[in-house]
Amino acid sequence: MLNNIGLPGLLLIAVVVLVLFGRGKISSLMGEVGKGITAFKKGVSDGSKEIEDGTVDEARDVTPADEVQKEKDKA
């Protein structure tokens, strides 16, 4: 189904989205997407740097104490 969308179809979709949301809303949304991608790349590079440096000895449990207590109560 999506293989049959040509250039005119894509242009029509773009115009409809632009009319519905407006240029300002789309611009701010794309800015947020860009910030998210940047944060993800930074997190990945920081994690790989820690692994290469050997600063990570082992995995740490970062579960909040109240969640751990709930799990113990269930068992």
mmCIF file of C-alpha atoms in Angstrom:
data_model
loop_
_atom_site.group_PDB
_atom_site.id
_atom_site.type_symbol
_atom_site.label_atom_id
_atom_site.label_comp_id
_atom_site.label_asym_id
_atom_site.label_seq_id
_atom_site.Cartn_x
_atom_site.Cartn_y
_atom_site.Cartn_z
ATOM 1 C CA MET A 1 0.000 0.000 0.000
ATOM 2 C CA LEU A 2 2.719 2.493 0.942
ATOM 3 C CA ASN A 3 4.762 1.554 -2.110
ATOM 4 C CA ASN A 4 2.160 3.185 -4.360
ATOM 5 C CA ILE A 5 2.508 6.656 -2.823
ATOM 6 C CA GLY A 6 4.300 8.819 -5.332
ATOM 7 C CA LEU A 7 5.588 12.360 -5.220
ATOM 8 C CA PRO A 8 2.127 13.915 -5.656
ATOM 9 C CA GLY A 9 0.803 11.849 -2.749
ATOM 10 C CA LEU A 10 3.681 12.874 -0.498
ATOM 11 C CA LEU A 11 3.184 16.522 -1.402
ATOM 12 C CA LEU A 12 -0.521 16.265 -0.623
ATOM 13 C CA ILE A 13 0.233 14.703 2.781
ATOM 14 C CA ALA A 14 2.786 17.433 3.533
ATOM 15 C CA VAL A 15 0.297 20.184 2.658
ATOM 16 C CA VAL A 16 -2.430 18.623 4.813
ATOM 17 C CA VAL A 17 -0.061 18.294 7.785
ATOM 18 C CA LEU A 18 1.099 21.879 7.330
ATOM 19 C CA VAL A 19 -2.476 23.161 7.224
ATOM 20 C CA LEU A 20 -3.541 21.138 10.269
ATOM 21 C CA PHE A 21 -0.618 21.896 12.559
ATOM 22 C CA GLY A 22 0.847 25.116 11.219
ATOM 23 C CA ARG A 23 4.452 25.932 10.496
ATOM 24 C CA GLY A 24 5.317 26.964 14.062
ATOM 25 C CA LYS A 25 4.052 23.746 15.644
ATOM 26 C CA ILE A 26 5.886 21.561 13.130
ATOM 27 C CA SER A 27 9.074 23.590 13.603
ATOM 28 C CA SER A 28 8.979 23.198 17.382
ATOM 29 C CA LEU A 29 8.224 19.486 17.050
ATOM 30 C CA MET A 30 11.219 18.964 14.775
ATOM 31 C CA GLY A 31 13.380 20.892 17.252
ATOM 32 C CA GLU A 32 12.314 18.544 20.041
ATOM 33 C CA VAL A 33 13.044 15.522 17.856
ATOM 34 C CA GLY A 34 16.513 16.900 17.153
ATOM 35 C CA LYS A 35 17.170 17.424 20.872
ATOM 36 C CA GLY A 36 16.069 13.865 21.568
ATOM 37 C CA ILE A 37 18.386 12.440 18.926
ATOM 38 C CA THR A 38 21.278 14.512 20.276
ATOM 39 C CA ALA A 39 20.640 13.312 23.840
ATOM 40 C CA PHE A 40 20.457 9.696 22.661
ATOM 41 C CA LYS A 41 23.764 9.963 20.789
ATOM 42 C CA LYS A 42 25.408 11.584 23.825
ATOM 43 C CA GLY A 43 24.158 8.798 26.088
ATOM 44 C CA VAL A 44 25.437 6.105 23.755
ATOM 45 C CA SER A 45 28.859 7.727 23.440
ATOM 46 C CA ASP A 46 29.115 8.241 27.222
ATOM 47 C CA GLY A 47 28.214 4.593 27.830
ATOM 48 C CA SER A 48 30.736 3.298 25.318
ATOM 49 C CA LYS A 49 33.395 5.637 26.761
ATOM 50 C CA GLU A 50 32.774 4.219 30.253
ATOM 51 C CA ILE A 51 33.094 0.678 28.931
ATOM 52 C CA GLU A 52 36.333 1.477 27.094
ATOM 53 C CA ASP A 53 37.820 3.247 30.109
ATOM 54 C CA GLY A 54 36.901 0.382 32.388
ATOM 55 C CA THR A 55 35.166 2.699 34.834
ATOM 56 C CA VAL A 56 32.160 0.380 34.899
ATOM 57 C CA ASP A 57 33.063 -2.546 37.131
ATOM 58 C CA GLU A 58 29.695 -4.246 37.083
ATOM 59 C CA ALA A 59 26.047 -3.491 36.565
ATOM 60 C CA ARG A 60 24.403 -1.537 39.353
ATOM 61 C CA ASP A 61 20.818 -1.959 40.518
ATOM 62 C CA VAL A 62 19.210 1.468 40.411
ATOM 63 C CA THR A 63 15.752 0.294 41.432
ATOM 64 C CA PRO A 64 14.224 2.573 44.082
ATOM 65 C CA ALA A 65 14.136 1.078 47.588
ATOM 66 C CA ASP A 66 10.332 1.108 47.801
ATOM 67 C CA GLU A 67 10.084 -0.914 44.574
ATOM 68 C CA VAL A 68 12.581 -3.469 45.913
ATOM 69 C CA GLN A 69 10.524 -3.779 49.104
ATOM 70 C CA LYS A 70 7.334 -4.336 47.070
ATOM 71 C CA GLU A 71 9.032 -7.142 45.132
ATOM 72 C CA LYS A 72 10.214 -8.760 48.369
ATOM 73 C CA ASP A 73 6.689 -8.560 49.798
ATOM 74 C CA LYS A 74 5.254 -10.275 46.719
ATOM 75 C CA ALA A 75 7.642 -13.219 47.057
#
